[in-house]
Coordinates of C-alpha atoms in Angstrom, one line a residue:
X1 CA 94.7 179.5 63.7
X2 CA 94.6 177.3 60.6
X3 CA 97.8 175.8 59.2
X4 CA 98.0 178.3 56.3
X5 CA 97.8 181.3 58.7
X6 CA 100.3 179.7 61.0
X7 CA 102.7 179.2 58.1
X8 CA 102.3 182.8 57.1
X9 CA 103.1 184.0 60.6
X10 CA 106.2 181.8 60.8
X11 CA 107.4 183.2 57.5
X12 CA 106.8 186.7 58.7
X13 CA 108.9 186.0 61.8
X14 CA 111.7 184.6 59.7
X15 CA 111.6 187.4 57.2
X16 CA 111.3 190.3 59.7
X17 CA 114.9 190.2 61.1
X18 CA 116.4 189.3 57.7
X19 CA 114.8 192.3 56.0
X20 CA 116.2 194.6 58.8
X21 CA 119.7 193.0 58.5
X22 CA 119.7 193.3 54.7
X23 CA 118.6 197.0 54.9
X24 CA 121.4 197.7 57.4
X25 CA 124.2 195.9 55.5
X26 CA 123.1 197.2 52.1
X27 CA 122.6 200.8 53.3
X28 CA 122.6 202.9 56.4
X29 CA 124.7 200.8 58.7
X30 CA 127.5 200.1 56.2
X31 CA 127.5 203.8 55.5
X32 CA 127.8 204.7 59.2
X33 CA 130.8 202.4 59.5
X34 CA 132.8 204.4 56.9
X35 CA 134.2 206.6 59.7
X36 CA 134.2 203.9 62.4
X37 CA 138.0 204.2 62.8
X38 CA 137.8 207.9 63.4
X39 CA 134.8 207.6 65.7
X40 CA 136.4 204.9 67.9
X41 CA 139.9 206.4 68.1
X42 CA 139.4 208.4 71.4
X43 CA 137.8 205.4 73.0
X44 CA 140.7 203.1 72.1
X45 CA 143.1 205.6 73.6
X46 CA 141.1 206.2 76.8
X47 CA 141.2 202.6 78.1
X48 CA 139.6 203.5 81.4
X49 CA 136.1 205.0 82.2
X50 CA 133.6 205.5 85.0
X51 CA 130.2 203.9 84.8
X52 CA 127.5 205.4 87.1
X53 CA 124.2 203.7 88.0
X54 CA 122.2 206.3 89.7
X55 CA 118.4 206.7 90.0
X56 CA 115.4 206.4 92.2
X57 CA 116.6 203.0 93.4
X58 CA 119.6 204.8 94.9
X59 CA 117.3 206.4 97.4
X60 CA 116.1 202.9 98.6
X61 CA 119.7 201.8 99.0
X62 CA 119.0 198.1 98.6
X63 CA 116.1 198.0 101.0
X64 CA 112.3 197.8 100.8
X65 CA 109.9 198.2 103.6
X66 CA 112.8 198.1 106.1
X67 CA 114.3 194.9 104.8
X68 CA 117.4 194.2 102.7
X69 CA 116.7 193.2 99.1
X70 CA 119.2 190.7 97.5
X71 CA 120.4 191.2 94.0
X72 CA 121.2 194.3 92.0
X73 CA 119.9 197.3 93.8
X74 CA 118.9 199.0 90.5
X75 CA 116.5 196.1 90.0
X76 CA 114.5 196.9 93.1
X77 CA 111.2 197.6 91.3
X78 CA 111.3 194.3 89.4
X79 CA 112.6 192.2 92.4
X80 CA 109.8 193.4 94.8
X81 CA 107.2 193.8 92.0
X82 CA 106.6 197.4 93.1
X83 CA 103.6 199.0 91.3
X84 CA 104.3 202.0 89.2
X85 CA 102.3 204.2 91.5
X86 CA 104.2 203.1 94.6
X87 CA 107.5 203.4 92.9
X88 CA 106.5 207.0 91.9
X89 CA 106.1 207.8 95.5
X90 CA 109.7 206.7 96.2
X91 CA 110.7 209.1 93.3
X92 CA 108.9 211.9 95.1
X93 CA 111.3 211.5 98.0
X94 CA 114.4 211.4 95.9
X95 CA 116.3 214.6 96.6
X96 CA 120.1 214.3 96.0
X97 CA 121.1 217.7 97.5
X98 CA 124.7 216.5 97.9
X99 CA 125.1 216.0 94.1
X100 CA 128.0 218.0 92.7
X101 CA 129.0 217.3 89.1
X102 CA 132.4 218.9 89.4
X103 CA 133.2 216.7 92.5
X104 CA 132.1 213.5 90.6
X105 CA 134.1 214.3 87.4
X106 CA 137.2 215.4 89.3
X107 CA 137.1 212.2 91.3
X108 CA 136.9 210.2 88.0
X109 CA 139.8 212.2 86.5
X110 CA 141.9 211.8 89.6
X111 CA 141.4 208.0 89.3
X112 CA 142.8 208.2 85.8
X113 CA 139.4 207.7 84.0
X114 CA 139.0 209.4 80.6
X115 CA 135.3 208.9 79.9
X116 CA 132.1 208.8 82.0
X117 CA 128.8 207.1 81.3
X118 CA 125.7 207.6 83.5
X119 CA 122.2 206.1 83.5
X120 CA 119.9 208.5 81.7
X121 CA 117.1 205.9 82.0
X122 CA 117.5 202.5 83.6
X123 CA 115.0 199.6 83.5
X124 CA 112.6 201.4 85.9
X125 CA 111.8 203.8 83.1
X126 CA 112.6 206.9 85.2
X127 CA 114.5 209.5 83.2
X128 CA 117.3 211.2 85.2
X129 CA 117.1 214.3 83.0
X130 CA 114.5 216.8 81.9
X131 CA 112.6 214.8 79.3
X132 CA 109.9 216.4 77.3
X133 CA 108.8 213.1 76.0
X134 CA 107.7 211.7 79.4
X135 CA 106.8 213.4 82.7
X136 CA 108.3 210.3 84.4
X137 CA 111.5 212.1 85.1
X138 CA 113.7 213.7 87.9
X139 CA 112.6 217.3 87.1
X140 CA 108.9 216.6 87.2
X141 CA 108.6 213.9 89.8
X142 CA 111.4 214.2 92.3
X143 CA 111.9 216.6 95.2
X144 CA 115.1 217.7 93.5
X145 CA 113.5 219.3 90.4
X146 CA 116.8 219.8 88.6
X147 CA 118.5 218.2 85.6
X148 CA 121.8 216.7 86.8
X149 CA 122.8 215.7 83.3
X150 CA 123.3 219.4 82.2
X151 CA 125.8 219.8 85.0
X152 CA 127.6 216.5 84.3
X153 CA 127.9 217.2 80.6
X154 CA 129.4 220.6 81.4
X155 CA 131.8 219.2 84.0
X156 CA 133.1 216.6 81.6
X157 CA 133.8 219.2 79.0
X158 CA 135.5 221.4 81.7
X159 CA 137.8 218.6 82.9
X160 CA 138.4 216.9 79.6
X161 CA 136.4 213.7 79.9
X162 CA 134.3 212.2 77.2
X163 CA 130.6 212.0 78.3
X164 CA 127.8 209.6 77.5
X165 CA 124.6 207.9 78.6
X166 CA 123.3 204.4 79.5
X167 CA 119.8 204.1 78.1
X168 CA 117.6 201.1 78.7
X169 CA 115.9 200.8 75.3
X170 CA 114.5 197.3 75.7
X171 CA 113.3 197.2 79.3
X172 CA 111.0 199.8 80.7
X173 CA 109.0 198.9 83.8
X174 CA 106.7 202.0 83.9
X175 CA 105.5 202.0 80.3
X176 CA 102.3 200.0 79.7
X177 CA 103.5 198.8 76.3
X178 CA 107.1 198.0 77.0
X179 CA 108.8 194.7 77.8
X180 CA 109.5 193.7 81.4
X181 CA 106.6 194.7 83.7
X182 CA 104.5 191.6 84.2
X183 CA 103.1 192.6 87.6
X184 CA 101.2 195.8 86.5
X185 CA 100.6 195.0 82.9
X186 CA 101.2 191.3 82.2
X187 CA 103.8 192.3 79.6
X188 CA 106.2 189.9 78.0
X189 CA 110.0 190.0 78.7
X190 CA 109.6 189.7 82.5
X191 CA 110.2 187.1 85.1
X192 CA 107.0 185.2 84.3
X193 CA 108.3 184.7 80.8
X194 CA 104.9 185.4 79.3
X195 CA 105.0 184.2 75.7
X196 CA 108.5 182.7 76.3
X197 CA 112.0 184.0 76.1
X198 CA 111.5 184.9 72.4
X199 CA 108.0 186.2 72.8
X200 CA 108.3 188.3 69.6
X201 CA 108.8 185.1 67.6
X202 CA 106.1 183.1 69.4
X203 CA 103.6 185.9 69.4
X204 CA 104.4 188.4 66.6
X205 CA 100.9 189.7 67.0
X206 CA 102.1 191.3 70.2
X207 CA 104.8 193.3 68.5
X208 CA 102.6 196.4 67.6
X209 CA 102.3 197.2 71.3
X210 CA 106.0 197.1 71.8
X211 CA 106.6 199.1 68.7
X212 CA 104.3 201.8 70.1
X213 CA 106.6 202.0 73.2
X214 CA 109.6 202.2 70.9
X215 CA 108.0 204.9 68.8
X216 CA 106.5 207.0 71.6
X217 CA 109.2 206.8 74.2
X218 CA 112.5 205.0 73.4
X219 CA 113.4 206.6 70.1
X220 CA 112.2 210.1 71.1
X221 CA 114.1 210.0 74.4
X222 CA 117.3 208.8 72.7
X223 CA 116.9 211.6 70.2
X224 CA 116.4 214.1 73.1
X225 CA 119.7 212.9 74.7
X226 CA 121.6 213.3 71.4
X227 CA 120.2 216.7 70.5
X228 CA 120.3 218.3 74.0
X229 CA 123.6 216.9 75.4
X230 CA 125.6 215.9 72.3
X231 CA 127.0 212.7 74.0
X232 CA 130.3 211.1 72.8
X233 CA 129.0 207.6 73.6
X234 CA 125.7 205.8 74.1
X235 CA 125.5 202.5 76.1
X236 CA 122.6 200.0 75.8
X237 CA 121.7 196.8 77.4
X238 CA 119.4 193.7 77.4
X239 CA 118.8 193.6 73.6
X240 CA 117.3 190.1 73.8
X241 CA 114.1 191.6 75.2
X242 CA 113.3 192.9 71.7
X243 CA 113.6 191.4 68.3
X244 CA 116.6 192.3 66.3
X245 CA 114.5 194.2 63.8
X246 CA 113.5 196.7 66.6
X247 CA 117.0 197.0 67.9
X248 CA 118.3 197.8 64.4
X249 CA 115.4 200.3 63.9
X250 CA 116.6 202.1 67.1
X251 CA 120.2 202.1 65.9
X252 CA 119.1 203.4 62.5
X253 CA 117.3 206.3 64.3
X254 CA 120.4 207.1 66.2
X255 CA 122.6 207.3 63.1
X256 CA 119.9 209.4 61.4
X257 CA 120.0 211.8 64.3
X258 CA 123.7 211.7 64.7
X259 CA 124.3 212.9 61.1
X260 CA 128.1 213.2 61.5
X261 CA 128.1 209.6 62.8
X262 CA 130.3 210.6 65.7
X263 CA 128.6 208.8 68.6
X264 CA 130.3 205.6 69.8
X265 CA 127.7 202.8 70.3
X266 CA 128.5 199.9 72.6
X267 CA 127.9 196.2 71.7
X268 CA 124.6 195.6 73.6
X269 CA 122.1 197.3 71.2
X270 CA 122.0 195.1 68.1
X271 CA 123.9 191.8 67.7
X272 CA 123.5 188.4 66.2
X273 CA 125.7 185.4 66.1
X274 CA 128.8 186.3 64.2
X275 CA 128.0 190.0 63.9
X276 CA 127.8 193.0 66.2
X277 CA 126.3 196.2 64.9
X278 CA 127.9 198.3 67.6
X279 CA 131.3 199.9 67.5
X280 CA 132.8 197.5 70.1
X281 CA 131.9 194.4 72.1
X282 CA 131.0 194.0 75.8
X283 CA 131.9 191.2 78.2
X284 CA 129.4 190.0 80.7
X285 CA 128.8 191.9 84.0
X286 CA 131.3 191.9 86.9
X287 CA 134.1 190.0 85.2
X288 CA 137.1 188.9 87.1
X289 CA 138.8 187.2 84.1
X290 CA 138.6 187.8 80.3
X291 CA 137.9 185.2 77.7
X292 CA 139.6 185.8 74.3
X293 CA 137.9 188.5 72.2
X294 CA 139.0 189.8 68.8
X295 CA 138.7 193.5 68.1
X296 CA 137.6 196.2 70.4
X297 CA 136.0 195.3 73.7
X298 CA 135.0 196.6 77.1
X299 CA 134.5 195.1 80.5
X300 CA 132.2 196.5 83.2
X301 CA 133.3 195.5 86.8
X302 CA 131.7 197.2 89.7
X303 CA 133.2 198.1 93.1
X304 CA 131.1 195.6 95.1
X305 CA 128.5 193.2 93.6
X306 CA 125.6 195.7 92.8
X307 CA 125.7 198.4 90.2
X308 CA 123.2 200.6 91.9
X309 CA 123.9 201.7 95.5
X310 CA 123.1 199.2 98.3
X311 CA 124.0 200.0 101.9
X312 CA 124.0 196.3 102.6
X313 CA 126.5 195.3 99.9
X314 CA 129.9 195.5 101.7
X315 CA 131.7 193.2 99.3
X316 CA 134.0 196.0 98.0
X317 CA 137.1 194.8 96.2
X318 CA 140.5 196.5 97.0
X319 CA 142.0 199.0 94.6
X320 CA 144.6 196.4 93.8
X321 CA 141.9 194.2 92.2
X322 CA 141.0 196.9 89.7
X323 CA 144.6 198.0 89.1
X324 CA 145.4 194.5 87.9
X325 CA 142.1 194.1 86.1
X326 CA 142.8 197.3 84.2
X327 CA 146.2 196.2 83.1
X328 CA 144.9 192.7 82.2
X329 CA 142.2 194.3 80.0
X330 CA 144.7 196.6 78.3
X331 CA 147.0 193.7 77.7
X332 CA 144.3 191.9 75.7
X333 CA 143.2 195.0 73.8
X334 CA 140.2 196.0 75.9
X335 CA 138.9 198.9 78.0
X336 CA 137.7 198.9 81.6
X337 CA 134.5 200.8 82.4
X338 CA 134.4 200.6 86.2
X339 CA 131.0 201.1 87.9
X340 CA 130.2 203.3 91.0
X341 CA 126.8 203.4 92.5
X342 CA 126.3 206.9 94.0
X343 CA 124.1 207.2 97.1
X344 CA 120.6 208.7 97.0
X345 CA 122.0 211.8 98.6
X346 CA 124.1 212.4 95.5
X347 CA 127.4 211.7 97.2
X348 CA 129.8 208.8 96.6
X349 CA 130.1 206.0 99.1
X350 CA 133.3 206.6 101.1
X351 CA 134.3 202.9 100.4
X352 CA 134.1 203.7 96.6
X353 CA 136.2 206.9 97.1
X354 CA 138.8 204.9 98.9
X355 CA 139.0 202.5 95.9
X356 CA 139.1 205.4 93.4
X357 CA 141.9 207.1 95.3
X358 CA 143.9 203.9 95.5
X359 CA 143.6 203.5 91.7
X360 CA 144.4 207.1 91.2
X361 CA 147.6 206.9 93.2
X362 CA 148.9 204.1 91.0
X363 CA 147.7 205.7 87.8
X364 CA 149.5 209.0 88.7
X365 CA 152.8 207.2 88.3
X366 CA 151.9 204.5 85.8
X367 CA 149.2 205.8 83.4
X368 CA 151.5 205.7 80.3
X369 CA 151.5 201.9 80.6
X370 CA 147.7 202.0 80.1
X371 CA 146.6 204.9 77.9
X372 CA 146.9 204.4 74.2
X373 CA 148.5 200.9 74.6
X374 CA 147.9 197.9 72.4
X375 CA 147.4 194.2 73.2
X376 CA 150.7 192.5 73.7
X377 CA 152.2 190.2 70.9
X378 CA 154.3 188.5 73.6
X379 CA 153.0 185.2 75.0
X380 CA 151.3 184.9 78.4
X381 CA 153.7 185.1 81.4
X382 CA 153.6 183.6 84.9
X383 CA 154.3 186.9 86.7
X384 CA 151.7 189.3 85.2
X385 CA 150.7 190.9 81.9
X386 CA 152.2 193.1 79.2
X387 CA 151.1 196.2 77.3
X388 CA 152.9 197.9 74.4
X389 CA 153.2 201.3 72.8
X390 CA 155.5 202.2 69.9
X391 CA 159.0 200.9 70.9
X392 CA 158.1 200.4 74.6
X393 CA 157.0 197.3 76.3
X394 CA 155.4 197.6 79.7
X395 CA 155.8 194.7 82.1
X396 CA 153.0 194.7 84.7
X397 CA 154.5 192.5 87.5
X398 CA 151.8 191.1 89.8
X399 CA 154.0 188.4 91.3
X400 CA 157.5 189.5 92.3
X401 CA 160.2 186.9 91.9
X402 CA 161.7 186.2 95.3
X403 CA 165.2 185.7 93.8
X404 CA 165.0 189.0 91.9
X405 CA 165.2 187.4 88.5
X406 CA 162.4 188.3 86.2
X407 CA 162.3 186.1 83.1
X408 CA 160.5 187.6 80.1
X409 CA 159.7 184.8 77.6
X410 CA 159.3 185.1 73.9
X411 CA 160.9 188.5 73.3
X412 CA 163.2 188.4 70.2
X413 CA 163.6 192.1 69.7
X414 CA 166.8 193.7 71.2
X415 CA 166.3 195.8 74.3
X416 CA 168.1 199.2 74.6
X417 CA 167.4 199.7 78.3
X418 CA 165.0 198.8 81.2
X419 CA 163.8 200.9 84.1
X420 CA 161.0 201.3 86.6
X421 CA 158.2 203.4 85.3
X422 CA 157.5 205.0 88.7
X423 CA 161.2 205.8 89.1
X424 CA 162.8 206.1 85.7
X425 CA 166.2 206.8 87.3
X426 CA 166.2 203.2 88.6
X427 CA 167.9 201.4 85.6
X428 CA 167.5 197.6 85.5
X429 CA 170.1 195.3 84.0
X430 CA 169.0 193.2 81.1
X431 CA 170.6 189.9 80.1
X432 CA 169.7 187.8 77.1
X433 CA 169.7 184.2 78.1
X434 CA 168.8 182.7 74.7
X435 CA 167.4 184.0 71.3
X436 CA 163.8 184.0 72.8
X437 CA 164.2 185.1 76.4
X438 CA 165.7 187.8 78.6
X439 CA 166.3 188.1 82.3
X440 CA 166.0 191.3 84.3
X441 CA 167.8 191.7 87.6
X442 CA 165.3 193.3 90.0
X443 CA 165.5 194.5 93.6
X444 CA 164.5 191.7 96.0
X445 CA 161.2 193.4 96.7
X446 CA 158.8 195.7 95.0
X447 CA 158.2 199.3 96.0
X448 CA 155.8 199.3 99.0
X449 CA 153.1 201.3 97.2
X450 CA 153.4 199.4 93.9
X451 CA 153.1 195.8 95.1
X452 CA 149.8 195.3 93.3
X453 CA 151.4 196.0 90.0
X454 CA 154.9 197.2 89.5
X455 CA 155.5 198.4 85.9
X456 CA 158.9 197.9 84.3
X457 CA 159.6 199.6 80.9
X458 CA 161.6 197.9 78.2
X459 CA 162.8 200.3 75.5
X460 CA 163.6 198.6 72.3
X461 CA 166.6 199.5 70.2
X462 CA 164.6 200.5 67.2
X463 CA 161.2 201.8 66.2
X464 CA 160.2 198.8 64.1
X465 CA 156.5 198.6 63.4
X466 CA 156.1 195.3 65.0
X467 CA 157.7 193.7 68.1
X468 CA 159.5 190.4 67.2
X469 CA 158.0 187.8 69.5
X470 CA 157.6 184.1 69.9
X471 CA 154.0 183.1 70.6
X472 CA 154.6 180.0 72.8
X473 CA 153.5 180.5 76.4
X474 CA 156.3 181.0 79.0
X475 CA 156.2 179.4 82.5
X476 CA 158.7 180.8 85.0
X477 CA 160.1 178.3 87.4
X478 CA 160.8 181.0 90.0
X479 CA 157.3 182.3 90.3
X480 CA 155.2 180.7 93.1
X481 CA 152.1 180.1 90.9
X482 CA 151.5 179.8 87.2
X483 CA 147.8 179.7 86.2
X484 CA 146.8 178.1 83.0
X485 CA 143.2 179.4 82.6
X486 CA 140.8 177.3 80.6
X487 CA 139.9 180.5 78.7
X488 CA 143.4 180.4 77.2
X489 CA 143.6 176.7 76.3
X490 CA 143.5 175.4 72.7
X491 CA 140.2 173.7 72.2
X492 CA 139.9 170.5 70.2
X493 CA 137.1 168.2 68.9
X494 CA 134.1 170.4 69.2
X495 CA 132.8 173.7 70.4
X496 CA 133.1 174.7 74.0
X497 CA 131.3 177.6 75.6
X498 CA 132.8 180.3 77.9
X499 CA 131.6 181.2 81.3
X500 CA 130.9 184.9 81.8
X501 CA 134.2 185.6 83.7
X502 CA 132.7 186.4 87.1
X503 CA 134.6 185.0 90.1
X504 CA 134.5 181.2 89.8
X505 CA 132.8 181.5 86.4
X506 CA 135.9 181.8 84.2
X507 CA 135.4 178.3 82.8
X508 CA 134.9 176.5 79.6
X509 CA 131.5 174.6 79.4
X510 CA 129.7 172.4 77.0
X511 CA 132.1 169.4 77.5
X512 CA 129.7 166.8 76.1
X513 CA 131.9 164.5 74.0
X514 CA 135.0 162.3 74.6
X515 CA 136.3 163.8 71.3
X516 CA 136.6 167.2 73.0
X517 CA 139.7 168.1 74.9
X518 CA 141.8 171.2 75.9
X519 CA 145.5 171.7 75.6
X520 CA 148.2 174.1 76.8
X521 CA 151.6 174.2 75.3
X522 CA 154.3 176.1 77.2
X523 CA 158.1 176.5 77.5
X524 CA 160.4 176.5 80.5
X525 CA 164.0 177.6 80.5
X526 CA 165.1 175.6 83.6
X527 CA 164.2 172.1 85.0
X528 CA 161.8 172.2 87.9
X529 CA 159.5 170.0 89.9
X530 CA 155.8 171.2 89.9
X531 CA 152.8 170.4 92.0
X532 CA 149.6 170.4 89.8
X533 CA 146.1 171.4 90.9
X534 CA 143.1 171.0 88.6
X535 CA 140.2 173.5 89.4
X536 CA 136.7 173.1 88.0
X537 CA 133.1 173.8 88.8
X538 CA 131.0 170.7 89.3
X539 CA 127.2 170.7 89.8
X540 CA 124.4 168.3 89.3
X541 CA 124.9 168.4 85.6
X542 CA 128.6 167.2 85.9
X543 CA 129.9 163.7 86.0
X544 CA 132.5 161.4 84.6
X545 CA 136.2 160.7 84.6
X546 CA 139.1 162.5 83.0
X547 CA 142.8 162.1 82.3
X548 CA 145.4 164.9 82.7
X549 CA 148.6 164.4 80.8
X550 CA 151.7 166.5 81.1
X551 CA 154.2 165.2 78.6
X552 CA 154.7 161.5 79.6
X553 CA 153.1 162.0 83.1
X554 CA 149.4 161.0 83.5
X555 CA 146.8 161.0 86.2
X556 CA 143.2 159.9 86.2
X557 CA 140.5 161.6 88.3
X558 CA 136.8 161.3 88.9
X559 CA 134.6 164.4 88.6
X560 CA 133.1 165.1 92.0
X561 CA 129.7 166.7 91.8
X562 CA 128.5 168.0 95.1
X563 CA 125.8 170.7 94.7
X564 CA 126.8 172.2 98.1
X565 CA 130.5 172.3 97.0
X566 CA 130.4 173.5 93.4
X567 CA 134.0 174.6 93.1
X568 CA 136.4 171.6 93.3
X569 CA 140.1 171.1 93.2
X570 CA 141.8 167.8 92.3
X571 CA 145.4 167.2 93.2
X572 CA 147.3 166.3 90.0
X573 CA 150.4 165.2 91.9
X574 CA 154.0 166.3 91.2
X575 CA 156.0 166.1 88.1
X576 CA 159.7 166.8 87.2
X577 CA 159.9 168.9 84.0
X578 CA 163.1 169.4 82.1
X579 CA 163.8 172.7 80.3
X580 CA 162.0 172.8 77.0
X581 CA 158.5 172.7 75.4
X582 CA 155.7 170.9 77.3
X583 CA 152.2 169.8 76.4
X584 CA 149.4 169.6 79.0
X585 CA 146.0 168.1 78.1
X586 CA 142.7 167.3 79.8
X587 CA 140.7 164.6 78.1
X588 CA 137.4 162.9 79.1
X589 CA 137.5 159.2 79.7
X590 CA 133.8 158.9 80.5
X591 CA 131.0 161.4 80.7
X592 CA 128.1 160.3 82.9
X593 CA 126.2 163.7 83.1
X594 CA 125.0 166.2 80.6
X595 CA 128.7 167.5 80.6
X596 CA 131.9 166.4 82.1
X597 CA 132.7 169.5 84.1
X598 CA 133.2 173.2 83.8
X599 CA 137.0 173.5 83.8
X600 CA 138.5 176.7 85.4
X601 CA 142.2 176.4 85.3
X602 CA 145.3 174.3 85.9
X603 CA 147.7 175.6 88.6
X604 CA 151.4 174.9 88.5
X605 CA 153.4 175.5 91.7
X606 CA 157.2 175.0 91.5
X607 CA 158.6 173.0 94.5
X608 CA 161.9 173.8 96.2
X609 CA 164.2 170.7 96.1
X610 CA 166.1 169.8 99.2

């Protein structure tokens, strides 16, 4: 290619996405956002949904040729590079005779879920409904020969749940022109990285093939789903496999088909830095902690570590994990879309049912502290999280104070009364200890079946439109552990990145300069002695020295990078803190690797004095 032709190609690449963005902002997308508030209102109220990853891969159950396959079970075809013809044979054996839509939806409703999203087509390209666009579907190719989506849509309407689909628009491993399959077709977007991560910029001449897939399969199937099932929500994924111009073209087709602009669209269809063209944002997969997000957002944990069913993945979390995660998401203005991977038979794994039943038992007594709530204006607390609704404040107590004194920091508004949500006859005495803080006198132990999250209601004396609150973080000196997450620190001196929130990945990263540092400011009402622990992830890219300062107290530590021991804890010693406002900072003294470390959190443990 001569230089003139190469320059023309580069200009076309640069212009392609901008033309699509301008068309969206100056026309159809801006028009579709006119009723955004009306469209999203049910979703904001719902707070809790069920995600279902179910397909041909469920039949394999995380195994191939008699051996366990690590990783996401729904990625079986890609992980084992299974040819389309061989995968189709697996589909022929897929016969979920135990599937019962009413059972699934009733189980979701019993758990307190108010919307349900299922994989209409995952990355394997296999449609789990009766598609007229492609014969590669459950009715034509499986031993089941039925459309489960008809029954699920009807069951959701019957039991009052909103219903929608996951559709893999950018990945399709069966279509010869789609991104992802580089073992049958040598297509871009797969593990071989043919053409690079942004193949569409490096090789725009390949784009017509991908557009053929979008025109012939992706858009027509999405239109089918809209016109046949009238979903309330559509959920997309992996937008980086296509150029933004194609993602926006798909979104435009959705809005043209959904003429009333009623369908909620998640945040993984079309997005660029600083702008998301969906109705809300999504966190990363399998989060255990949440980084700060403005606006509407949703997290997608799963009961074990796979989204599709794997009989080998026994890493199921207890119901208490999700009860706390749900409250934590609601306290920060987010939703929780919890995933279940049904078995190939069509039944739920008994381990998943146990989790759902545990969540449901808690929700039966405490759901008003979740549904329709808003993010709390009160500061972060040591003992748990807070949600609010009208003139009610819901205290979600994860860590019960042993002395029975629960200190709520930063609440200026007067409290009329306090009581247990699960037992509203149990009135709790409230004492104001200063203009900013109150103390509740609790029983010495939580109710046996509410220990994961005991909810206490504070009813305010008036219905003022806003709760009067102080924003400064509050650390209780009678709670055994206060966690200052790096996610919640104030960042100085340059841009940090956020880890994806998975277990041991709730860190800040990109610590490359001595000018960068993080800081927490907090209050205490009583003097106390604290032991300090600094937790971080260190790997071969980490290295250097740092100083931790807490008021006048300082310690210096060396970042330990052991590839076999990536998560590290440094002892920060003990410090006596008087009552009042305190400042804790972590600053780099030397950076000897590409970054100092990936900081997770600071832990403060009050020590009992003799």
